[in-house]
Short mmCIF file of C-alpha atoms in Angstrom, two decimals:
data_model
loop_
_atom_site.label_atom_id
_atom_site.label_comp_id
_atom_site.label_asym_id
_atom_site.label_seq_id
_atom_site.Cartn_x
_atom_site.Cartn_y
_atom_site.Cartn_z
CA MET Q 253 -9.42 -3.82 -21.72
CA ASN Q 254 -11.10 -0.47 -21.31
CA THR Q 255 -7.94 1.62 -21.78
CA ALA Q 256 -10.07 4.65 -22.69
CA ASP Q 257 -10.43 5.35 -18.96
CA LEU Q 258 -6.79 6.44 -19.00
CA GLY Q 259 -6.57 7.73 -22.47
CA LEU Q 260 -4.37 4.83 -23.60
CA PRO Q 261 -4.46 3.90 -27.29
CA VAL Q 262 -3.53 0.25 -27.27
CA ASP Q 263 -5.66 -2.73 -26.18
CA VAL Q 264 -4.21 -5.91 -24.78
CA PRO Q 265 -5.08 -9.18 -26.64
CA SER Q 266 -6.50 -12.27 -25.01
CA THR Q 267 -4.28 -13.63 -22.29
CA ALA Q 268 -5.98 -16.99 -21.92
CA LEU Q 269 -3.00 -19.04 -23.25
CA PHE Q 270 -0.39 -17.12 -21.31
CA THR Q 271 -0.52 -20.07 -18.95
CA ASP Q 272 0.98 -23.50 -18.24
CA GLN Q 273 -0.90 -26.54 -19.39
CA TYR Q 274 -1.22 -27.94 -15.85
CA GLU Q 275 -3.55 -25.15 -14.86
CA LEU Q 276 -6.06 -26.54 -17.38
CA THR Q 277 -5.52 -30.17 -16.44
CA MET Q 278 -6.05 -29.29 -12.78
CA LEU Q 279 -9.25 -27.53 -13.78
CA ARG Q 280 -10.33 -30.62 -15.75
CA ALA Q 281 -9.73 -32.90 -12.81
CA ALA Q 282 -11.41 -30.57 -10.31
CA LEU Q 283 -14.52 -30.33 -12.59
CA LYS Q 284 -14.69 -34.09 -12.69
CA ALA Q 285 -14.23 -34.39 -8.92
CA GLY Q 286 -16.85 -31.65 -8.22
CA THR Q 287 -14.29 -29.48 -6.41
CA ALA Q 288 -13.74 -26.73 -8.97
CA GLY Q 289 -16.44 -24.59 -7.42
CA ARG Q 290 -14.99 -24.57 -3.91
CA ARG Q 291 -14.27 -21.09 -2.60
CA SER Q 292 -10.50 -20.62 -2.53
CA VAL Q 293 -7.92 -18.07 -1.57
CA PHE Q 294 -4.56 -17.80 -3.39
CA GLU Q 295 -1.69 -15.52 -2.44
CA VAL Q 296 1.33 -14.14 -4.24
CA PHE Q 297 4.44 -13.73 -2.11
CA THR Q 298 8.20 -14.33 -2.19
CA ARG Q 299 10.03 -16.37 0.39
CA ARG Q 300 13.17 -14.24 0.09
CA LEU Q 301 14.50 -11.13 -1.73
CA PRO Q 302 17.25 -11.50 -4.28
CA ASP Q 303 20.56 -11.84 -2.65
CA GLY Q 304 21.73 -8.52 -1.13
CA ARG Q 305 18.59 -6.61 -1.83
CA ARG Q 306 17.05 -4.59 0.99
CA TYR Q 307 13.49 -4.26 -0.33
CA GLY Q 308 11.28 -5.21 -3.30
CA VAL Q 309 9.07 -3.11 -5.42
CA VAL Q 310 5.53 -4.08 -6.53
CA ALA Q 311 5.21 -3.44 -10.19
CA GLY Q 312 2.97 -4.86 -12.99
CA THR Q 313 -0.30 -4.64 -10.99
CA GLY Q 314 -1.94 -2.51 -13.74
CA ARG Q 315 -0.88 -5.06 -16.31
CA VAL Q 316 -2.25 -7.87 -14.13
CA LEU Q 317 -5.65 -6.12 -14.10
CA ASP Q 318 -5.53 -5.89 -17.91
CA ALA Q 319 -4.58 -9.59 -18.18
CA VAL Q 320 -7.46 -10.71 -15.88
CA GLU Q 321 -9.98 -8.64 -17.93
CA ASN Q 322 -8.73 -10.19 -21.10
CA PHE Q 323 -8.49 -13.83 -19.92
CA ARG Q 324 -11.00 -15.07 -22.44
CA PHE Q 325 -11.22 -18.35 -24.33
CA ASP Q 326 -12.33 -17.48 -27.81
CA THR Q 327 -13.18 -19.80 -30.69
CA GLY Q 328 -9.62 -20.12 -31.99
CA VAL Q 329 -8.23 -20.85 -28.50
CA LEU Q 330 -10.91 -23.43 -27.78
CA ARG Q 331 -10.23 -25.08 -31.15
CA PHE Q 332 -6.51 -25.34 -30.35
CA LEU Q 333 -7.25 -26.96 -26.96
CA ARG Q 334 -9.68 -29.40 -28.56
CA GLU Q 335 -7.33 -30.40 -31.38
CA ARG Q 336 -4.43 -30.96 -28.99
CA GLY Q 337 -6.64 -33.01 -26.65
CA ILE Q 338 -5.54 -30.89 -23.72
CA VAL Q 339 -8.96 -30.90 -22.03
CA ASP Q 340 -12.29 -32.65 -22.56
CA GLU Q 341 -15.58 -31.25 -23.88
CA GLU Q 342 -16.92 -30.54 -20.42
CA THR Q 343 -13.89 -28.44 -19.63
CA LEU Q 344 -14.10 -26.68 -23.03
CA ASP Q 345 -17.73 -25.76 -22.36
CA TRP Q 346 -16.69 -24.36 -18.98
CA LEU Q 347 -13.81 -22.34 -20.45
CA ALA Q 348 -16.01 -20.91 -23.17
CA GLN Q 349 -18.00 -19.12 -20.48
CA TYR Q 350 -14.97 -18.12 -18.36
CA ARG Q 351 -15.03 -14.69 -16.80
CA PHE Q 352 -13.27 -14.10 -13.51
CA SER Q 353 -15.97 -13.14 -11.08
CA GLY Q 354 -13.96 -13.13 -7.88
CA ASP Q 355 -12.11 -10.52 -5.81
CA ILE Q 356 -8.45 -9.48 -6.00
CA TRP Q 357 -6.68 -7.55 -3.27
CA GLY Q 358 -3.06 -6.48 -3.34
CA TYR Q 359 -0.35 -4.10 -2.37
CA PRO Q 360 -0.93 -0.95 -4.44
CA GLU Q 361 1.48 -0.73 -7.38
CA GLY Q 362 4.70 1.05 -6.47
CA GLU Q 363 4.62 0.03 -2.85
CA VAL Q 364 7.58 -1.82 -1.41
CA TYR Q 365 7.43 -5.40 -0.05
CA PHE Q 366 9.47 -7.87 1.91
CA PRO Q 367 9.76 -11.66 2.30
CA GLY Q 368 6.36 -13.09 3.14
CA SER Q 369 4.41 -9.99 2.16
CA PRO Q 370 1.03 -11.07 0.62
CA ILE Q 371 1.56 -8.97 -2.42
CA MET Q 372 -1.61 -10.08 -4.05
CA ARG Q 373 -4.58 -12.12 -2.86
CA VAL Q 374 -6.94 -13.75 -5.38
CA GLU Q 375 -10.29 -15.06 -4.14
CA GLY Q 376 -13.00 -16.94 -5.97
CA THR Q 377 -13.74 -20.55 -6.98
CA PHE Q 378 -10.77 -22.83 -7.35
CA GLY Q 379 -11.34 -23.17 -11.04
CA GLU Q 380 -11.41 -19.47 -11.85
CA CYS Q 381 -8.46 -18.64 -9.58
CA VAL Q 382 -6.10 -21.42 -10.49
CA LEU Q 383 -6.17 -20.49 -14.16
CA LEU Q 384 -4.67 -17.10 -13.46
CA GLU Q 385 -1.54 -18.33 -11.66
CA THR Q 386 0.91 -18.33 -14.56
CA VAL Q 387 0.00 -15.00 -16.10
CA ILE Q 388 -0.09 -13.22 -12.78
CA LEU Q 389 3.31 -14.56 -11.81
CA SER Q 390 4.75 -13.85 -15.25
CA ILE Q 391 3.82 -10.23 -15.01
CA LEU Q 392 4.64 -9.61 -11.37
CA ASN Q 393 7.94 -11.46 -11.35
CA HIS Q 394 9.25 -9.61 -14.43
CA ASP Q 395 7.96 -6.18 -13.73
CA SER Q 396 8.84 -6.24 -10.04
CA ALA Q 397 12.39 -7.29 -10.73
CA ILE Q 398 12.86 -4.38 -13.27
CA ALA Q 399 11.24 -1.89 -10.89
CA ALA Q 400 13.55 -2.98 -8.04
CA ALA Q 401 16.64 -2.46 -10.21
CA ALA Q 402 15.25 0.91 -11.40
CA SER Q 403 14.59 1.99 -7.80
CA ARG Q 404 18.18 1.19 -6.81
CA MET Q 405 19.48 3.12 -9.84
CA SER Q 406 17.23 6.11 -9.26
CA SER Q 407 18.27 6.18 -5.62
CA ALA Q 408 21.90 6.16 -6.71
CA ALA Q 409 21.30 8.90 -9.26
CA GLY Q 410 19.70 11.26 -6.78
CA ASP Q 411 18.21 14.28 -8.52
CA ARG Q 412 19.75 13.45 -11.86
CA PRO Q 413 17.33 12.00 -14.38
CA LEU Q 414 17.56 8.50 -15.78
CA ILE Q 415 16.68 7.46 -19.31
CA GLU Q 416 15.51 3.91 -19.99
CA MET Q 417 17.09 2.68 -23.16
CA GLY Q 418 17.18 -1.15 -23.00
CA ALA Q 419 14.70 -2.12 -25.79
CA ARG Q 420 17.43 -3.63 -27.96
CA ARG Q 421 18.57 -5.82 -25.10
CA THR Q 422 15.40 -7.86 -24.47
CA HIS Q 423 12.26 -9.23 -26.13
CA GLU Q 424 10.31 -6.59 -27.95
CA LEU Q 425 7.26 -6.98 -25.74
CA ALA Q 426 9.33 -7.31 -22.57
CA ALA Q 427 10.94 -4.05 -23.54
CA VAL Q 428 7.58 -2.22 -23.30
CA ALA Q 429 6.89 -3.76 -19.85
CA ALA Q 430 10.38 -2.98 -18.75
CA ALA Q 431 10.07 0.70 -19.71
CA ARG Q 432 6.87 0.84 -17.73
CA SER Q 433 8.45 -0.73 -14.63
CA ALA Q 434 11.51 1.52 -14.95
CA TYR Q 435 9.14 4.56 -14.87
CA VAL Q 436 7.52 3.17 -11.74
CA GLY Q 437 10.99 2.78 -10.13
CA GLY Q 438 12.01 6.43 -10.83
CA PHE Q 439 13.18 6.68 -14.40
CA ALA Q 440 12.14 9.91 -16.14
CA THR Q 441 11.97 8.89 -19.79
CA THR Q 442 12.33 5.98 -22.21
CA SER Q 443 13.74 5.65 -25.66
CA ASP Q 444 11.07 2.97 -26.56
CA LEU Q 445 8.25 4.53 -28.56
CA ALA Q 446 5.96 1.59 -27.97
CA ALA Q 447 6.15 2.24 -24.27
CA GLY Q 448 5.42 5.90 -24.87
CA PHE Q 449 2.42 5.03 -27.09
CA ARG Q 450 0.93 2.45 -24.76
CA TYR Q 451 1.64 4.05 -21.34
CA ASN Q 452 2.17 7.67 -22.08
CA ILE Q 453 5.68 7.66 -20.75
CA PRO Q 454 7.88 10.60 -21.94
CA THR Q 455 10.17 9.53 -24.75
CA VAL Q 456 13.61 10.85 -25.78
CA GLY Q 457 16.24 10.15 -28.37
CA THR Q 458 18.58 11.83 -30.83
CA SER Q 459 21.27 9.91 -32.72
CA ALA Q 460 23.68 7.00 -32.64
CA HIS Q 461 27.25 6.51 -33.98
CA ALA Q 462 25.80 5.28 -37.25
CA PHE Q 463 24.55 8.86 -38.05
CA THR Q 464 28.06 10.22 -37.53
CA LEU Q 465 29.58 7.52 -39.59
CA LEU Q 466 27.11 8.12 -42.39
CA HIS Q 467 28.74 11.53 -43.09
CA ASP Q 468 32.13 12.36 -44.51
CA ASN Q 469 33.15 13.98 -41.29
CA GLU Q 470 31.86 14.72 -37.79
CA ARG Q 471 31.21 18.40 -38.56
CA ASP Q 472 28.83 17.50 -41.37
CA ALA Q 473 26.96 15.03 -39.06
CA PHE Q 474 26.64 17.57 -36.29
CA ARG Q 475 25.56 20.25 -38.69
CA ALA Q 476 22.82 17.96 -40.17
CA GLN Q 477 21.48 17.04 -36.73
CA VAL Q 478 21.39 20.61 -35.59
CA ASP Q 479 19.73 21.79 -38.73
CA ALA Q 480 16.99 19.16 -38.23
CA LEU Q 481 16.58 19.10 -34.47
CA GLY Q 482 17.79 22.55 -33.35
CA ARG Q 483 20.59 23.75 -31.06
CA GLY Q 484 19.00 22.16 -28.05
CA THR Q 485 19.74 18.68 -29.34
CA THR Q 486 22.13 16.15 -27.76
CA LEU Q 487 25.28 15.45 -29.83
CA LEU Q 488 27.13 12.15 -29.47
CA VAL Q 489 30.76 13.12 -29.04
CA ASP Q 490 32.81 9.85 -28.72
CA THR Q 491 32.76 8.46 -32.23
CA TYR Q 492 36.29 9.66 -32.88
CA ASP Q 493 38.11 12.10 -30.59
CA VAL Q 494 36.00 13.47 -27.79
CA ALA Q 495 37.81 16.78 -27.28
CA GLU Q 496 37.75 17.59 -31.00
CA ALA Q 497 33.99 16.61 -31.20
CA VAL Q 498 33.15 18.88 -28.25
CA ARG Q 499 35.03 21.79 -29.88
CA THR Q 500 33.23 21.21 -33.18
CA ALA Q 501 29.83 20.90 -31.50
CA VAL Q 502 30.18 24.24 -29.76
CA GLU Q 503 31.54 25.93 -32.93
CA ILE Q 504 28.36 24.85 -34.71
CA THR Q 505 25.80 25.53 -32.04
CA GLY Q 506 27.34 28.17 -29.84
CA PRO Q 507 26.63 28.10 -26.12
CA GLU Q 508 23.02 26.99 -26.75
CA LEU Q 509 24.02 23.37 -27.32
CA GLY Q 510 21.60 21.30 -25.30
CA ALA Q 511 23.76 18.40 -24.35
CA VAL Q 512 26.56 16.04 -25.30
CA ARG Q 513 26.48 12.31 -24.83
CA ILE Q 514 29.46 10.11 -23.84
CA ASP Q 515 29.03 6.39 -24.54
CA SER Q 516 32.53 4.93 -23.92
CA GLY Q 517 35.79 5.23 -22.06
CA ASP Q 518 36.48 6.12 -18.48
CA LEU Q 519 33.24 8.01 -17.85
CA LEU Q 520 34.44 9.64 -14.66
CA LEU Q 521 37.61 11.07 -16.26
CA VAL Q 522 35.99 11.97 -19.50
CA ALA Q 523 33.08 13.70 -17.92
CA HIS Q 524 35.42 15.96 -15.92
CA ARG Q 525 37.38 16.83 -19.04
CA VAL Q 526 34.32 17.45 -21.14
CA ARG Q 527 32.78 19.68 -18.40
CA GLN Q 528 36.02 21.73 -18.19
CA GLN Q 529 36.16 22.10 -21.99
CA LEU Q 530 32.47 23.12 -22.34
CA ASP Q 531 32.91 25.76 -19.59
CA GLU Q 532 36.04 27.10 -21.23
CA LEU Q 533 34.17 27.36 -24.59
CA GLY Q 534 31.34 29.29 -22.92
CA ALA Q 535 28.84 26.38 -23.14
CA THR Q 536 28.26 26.46 -19.34
CA ASP Q 537 24.62 25.41 -19.62
CA THR Q 538 25.28 22.43 -21.92
CA LYS Q 539 24.41 19.13 -20.20
CA ILE Q 540 26.47 15.96 -20.10
CA VAL Q 541 24.70 12.60 -20.54
CA VAL Q 542 26.49 9.37 -20.04
CA THR Q 543 25.61 5.89 -21.18
CA SER Q 544 27.60 2.63 -21.67
CA ASP Q 545 26.48 -0.41 -19.65
CA LEU Q 546 25.58 1.48 -16.47
CA ASP Q 547 24.15 -0.17 -13.37
CA GLU Q 548 23.44 1.21 -9.93
CA TYR Q 549 27.05 0.75 -8.83
CA ALA Q 550 28.43 2.60 -11.90
CA ILE Q 551 25.89 5.39 -11.31
CA ALA Q 552 26.88 5.64 -7.70
CA SER Q 553 30.52 5.91 -8.67
CA LEU Q 554 29.71 8.93 -10.86
CA ALA Q 555 28.05 10.85 -8.10
CA ALA Q 556 30.89 13.33 -7.83
CA ALA Q 557 31.30 13.62 -11.60
CA PRO Q 558 29.76 16.60 -13.54
CA VAL Q 559 27.09 14.39 -15.11
CA ASP Q 560 23.52 15.64 -15.63
CA ALA Q 561 21.72 12.46 -16.79
CA TYR Q 562 22.25 8.72 -17.24
CA GLY Q 563 21.06 6.44 -19.95
CA VAL Q 564 20.66 2.76 -18.79
CA GLY Q 565 19.89 -0.32 -20.89
CA THR Q 566 21.12 -3.85 -20.48
CA GLN Q 567 21.46 -3.89 -16.74
CA LEU Q 568 18.08 -2.39 -16.23
CA VAL Q 569 16.07 -4.76 -18.44
CA THR Q 570 17.83 -7.77 -16.97
CA GLY Q 571 17.03 -6.72 -13.36
CA SER Q 572 20.68 -5.74 -12.73
CA GLY Q 573 21.57 -9.39 -12.15
CA HIS Q 574 18.19 -10.52 -10.72
CA PRO Q 575 15.75 -10.89 -13.69
CA THR Q 576 12.94 -12.33 -11.51
CA ALA Q 577 11.45 -11.61 -8.14
CA SER Q 578 10.95 -15.28 -7.35
CA MET Q 579 7.28 -14.76 -6.45
CA VAL Q 580 4.95 -17.79 -6.06
CA TYR Q 581 1.21 -18.22 -6.17
CA LYS Q 582 -0.10 -20.54 -3.50
CA LEU Q 583 -3.45 -21.80 -2.26
CA VAL Q 584 -3.62 -20.70 1.39
CA ALA Q 585 -7.23 -21.33 2.21
CA ARG Q 586 -10.25 -23.16 0.75
CA ALA Q 587 -13.81 -23.97 1.75
CA GLU Q 588 -14.53 -27.18 3.61
CA SER Q 589 -17.08 -28.10 0.93
CA GLY Q 590 -18.71 -26.74 -2.20
CA ASP Q 591 -21.44 -25.06 -0.18
CA ALA Q 592 -21.36 -21.22 -0.72
CA ASP Q 593 -21.49 -20.67 2.97
CA ALA Q 594 -18.86 -23.35 3.88
CA PRO Q 595 -16.14 -21.84 6.15
CA LEU Q 596 -12.59 -21.46 4.87
CA VAL Q 597 -9.88 -23.58 6.32
CA PRO Q 598 -6.19 -22.74 6.07
CA VAL Q 599 -3.97 -24.96 3.86
CA ALA Q 600 -0.23 -24.94 3.46
CA LYS Q 601 2.60 -26.76 1.79
CA LYS Q 602 4.75 -28.56 4.37
CA SER Q 603 7.56 -30.07 2.33
CA THR Q 604 11.20 -29.66 3.14
CA GLY Q 605 13.80 -27.72 1.20
CA GLY Q 606 12.68 -24.19 1.98
CA LYS Q 607 9.51 -24.28 -0.02
CA THR Q 608 7.00 -24.27 2.82
CA SER Q 609 4.15 -21.83 3.03
CA ILE Q 610 1.92 -20.43 5.81
CA GLY Q 611 -1.78 -21.15 5.54
CA GLY Q 612 -4.62 -18.75 6.04
CA ARG Q 613 -6.05 -15.68 4.45
CA LYS Q 614 -3.67 -12.89 5.37
CA TRP Q 615 -3.64 -9.20 6.03
CA ALA Q 616 -0.46 -7.05 6.07
CA ALA Q 617 0.45 -3.80 7.82
CA ARG Q 618 3.57 -1.76 8.17
CA ARG Q 619 4.48 -0.70 11.71
CA LEU Q 620 6.17 2.65 12.11
CA ASP Q 621 8.76 3.76 14.66
CA ALA Q 622 8.54 6.90 16.81
CA ASP Q 623 9.96 9.03 13.91
CA GLY Q 624 7.36 7.75 11.45
CA PHE Q 625 9.67 5.41 9.52
CA ALA Q 626 8.84 1.77 8.79
CA GLU Q 627 10.22 -0.68 11.39
CA ALA Q 628 8.44 -3.91 10.56
CA GLU Q 629 6.27 -5.67 7.99
CA VAL Q 630 3.52 -7.39 10.04
CA VAL Q 631 1.67 -10.22 8.31
CA GLY Q 632 -1.17 -12.09 10.04
CA THR Q 633 -4.40 -14.06 9.93
CA GLY Q 634 -7.57 -13.35 11.85
CA PRO Q 635 -8.40 -9.94 13.49
CA VAL Q 636 -6.07 -7.05 12.72
CA PRO Q 637 -4.58 -5.50 15.93
CA ALA Q 638 -6.13 -2.13 16.66
CA GLY Q 639 -2.75 -0.34 16.51
CA LEU Q 640 -2.29 -1.50 12.90
CA ALA Q 641 -5.80 -1.03 11.60
CA ASP Q 642 -4.93 2.19 9.79
CA ARG Q 643 -1.63 0.85 8.47
CA GLN Q 644 -2.94 -2.00 6.38
CA LEU Q 645 -1.36 -2.46 2.97
CA LEU Q 646 -3.73 -4.44 0.86
CA VAL Q 647 -6.26 -2.51 -1.22
CA GLU Q 648 -9.19 -3.87 -3.34
CA LEU Q 649 -8.26 -4.15 -6.97
CA VAL Q 650 -11.09 -6.35 -8.39
CA LYS Q 651 -14.52 -6.73 -6.90
CA GLY Q 652 -16.94 -9.30 -8.25
CA GLY Q 653 -14.85 -9.59 -11.41
CA GLU Q 654 -14.77 -5.84 -12.09
CA VAL Q 655 -11.57 -3.81 -11.87
CA VAL Q 656 -12.00 -0.99 -9.28
CA ALA Q 657 -8.51 0.34 -8.91
CA ARG Q 658 -6.94 1.20 -12.19
CA GLU Q 659 -4.82 4.36 -11.94
CA PRO Q 660 -2.46 6.55 -13.93
CA LEU Q 661 1.19 5.50 -13.98
CA ASP Q 662 2.31 8.88 -12.55
CA VAL Q 663 0.39 8.05 -9.38
CA VAL Q 664 2.10 4.81 -9.10
CA ARG Q 665 5.56 6.42 -9.66
CA ASP Q 666 4.89 8.99 -6.92
CA ARG Q 667 3.66 6.21 -4.56
CA HIS Q 668 6.91 4.37 -4.91
CA ALA Q 669 9.01 7.48 -4.22
CA ALA Q 670 6.97 8.07 -1.05
CA ALA Q 671 7.18 4.39 0.05
CA ARG Q 672 10.97 4.27 -0.41
CA ALA Q 673 11.39 7.53 1.47
CA ASN Q 674 9.48 6.03 4.37
CA LEU Q 675 12.01 3.23 4.77
CA PRO Q 676 15.08 3.41 7.07
CA LEU Q 677 17.96 5.23 5.38
CA SER Q 678 19.95 1.98 5.02
CA ALA Q 679 17.39 0.84 2.44
CA THR Q 680 19.29 2.85 -0.17
CA GLN Q 681 22.67 1.32 0.58
CA LEU Q 682 24.04 -0.69 -2.32
CA SER Q 683 26.20 -2.92 -0.09
CA ARG Q 684 24.91 -6.37 0.48
CA GLY Q 685 22.53 -6.78 3.46
CA GLU Q 686 19.34 -8.23 4.82
CA PRO Q 687 15.89 -6.80 4.23
CA VAL Q 688 15.81 -3.35 5.73
CA ILE Q 689 12.89 -4.19 7.99
CA PRO Q 690 11.90 -7.64 9.34
CA THR Q 691 8.70 -9.49 8.60
CA GLU Q 692 6.70 -10.48 11.72
CA TYR Q 693 3.93 -13.05 11.66
CA VAL Q 694 0.71 -12.78 13.85
CA HIS Q 695 -1.36 -15.98 13.81
CA GLY Q 696 -4.98 -16.13 14.86
CA GLY Q 697 -8.40 -17.06 13.58
CA SER Q 698 -9.21 -19.39 10.72
CA GLY Q 699 -8.80 -19.20 6.97
CA SER Q 700 -11.71 -16.88 6.72
#
């Protein structure tokens, strides 16, 4: 990965084995049948949003681009496949030369989506596209789930900043991706240094209860922290008695104390008491940060409390009850033959049980109402109606195997804020409901 373009210091390793075995066995069979080179179109979409969610958030696109660039079968990987007998020598020879040379289109990262939205479209030969299914879904399903939870939380928080602090509640690598997705969804900072290092996300952190318990008394702990970090630090005040801790903190720092953090108890009640106490002690500019198993509902319940920032961990990195976006990667069109000029024909799964799909290479556009707010997600095949031509959602991400749309994370974060603001106001309601706008289908033309 050429991370130097964004000034990022960490490269991504080979992603070739971030896949399911059947991707390789399908390739092996297609090579033997002579169909691996047929031009094909795969699309990523979800049939439904998680229960009660009003919109989804596209996140992980930048990581997908990195994964596609680094999908390489080096000597060690090929040796593993040979020793396990997973594929034959013909397939190994094909894999040794693998470089994705097709095109990828998709919703720009940070955009919102709805059931049926063609979030990503991968075009190329069957062989080169089918291998990417698992890694693309792995990234998009995880990151989009986290970003959706983050978006709901940031909406509930309003202008108050959110701190991502869930690294200890998930896999160490998932924690980095979660911090990135949280930033896309509206979080301001992360406690995870790996995320700050890799993606240039602002990082924060001061102390835990262990630091207070290390010292003979709370005063000594506070004094040590202030001596090291300055009066603008954040002191954790709920190890013992909150009122006594606040009093001690202000005695040590004076009114210049940066913030206090509350990590337990009835946060609404305690926040009001602490704010009153700080004001009475003259620390009127000292901020109050609350943590302790927050989710979007808890954040919303604290809207009237004198809270200045929220720290969120477990509920964020687990998608606040929905750890996956349930996206799928389906073949929707393929060439009639292996001829390079053979026309595309739509294909679709027709089985029962709610797992059907709609064939054809699709476009998507968002129709606006008279006030300029989104009123429908329009998905279609064939020509794009003139009235929607300038409202199309898919952008080119990879052209001829080369990434053409890598962008800074701040751009993605701003895009999400704008996309969410363009939805009807009910999108931000936390009560259960259907998607905030409907998906409409327009059929026409062929798979091409």
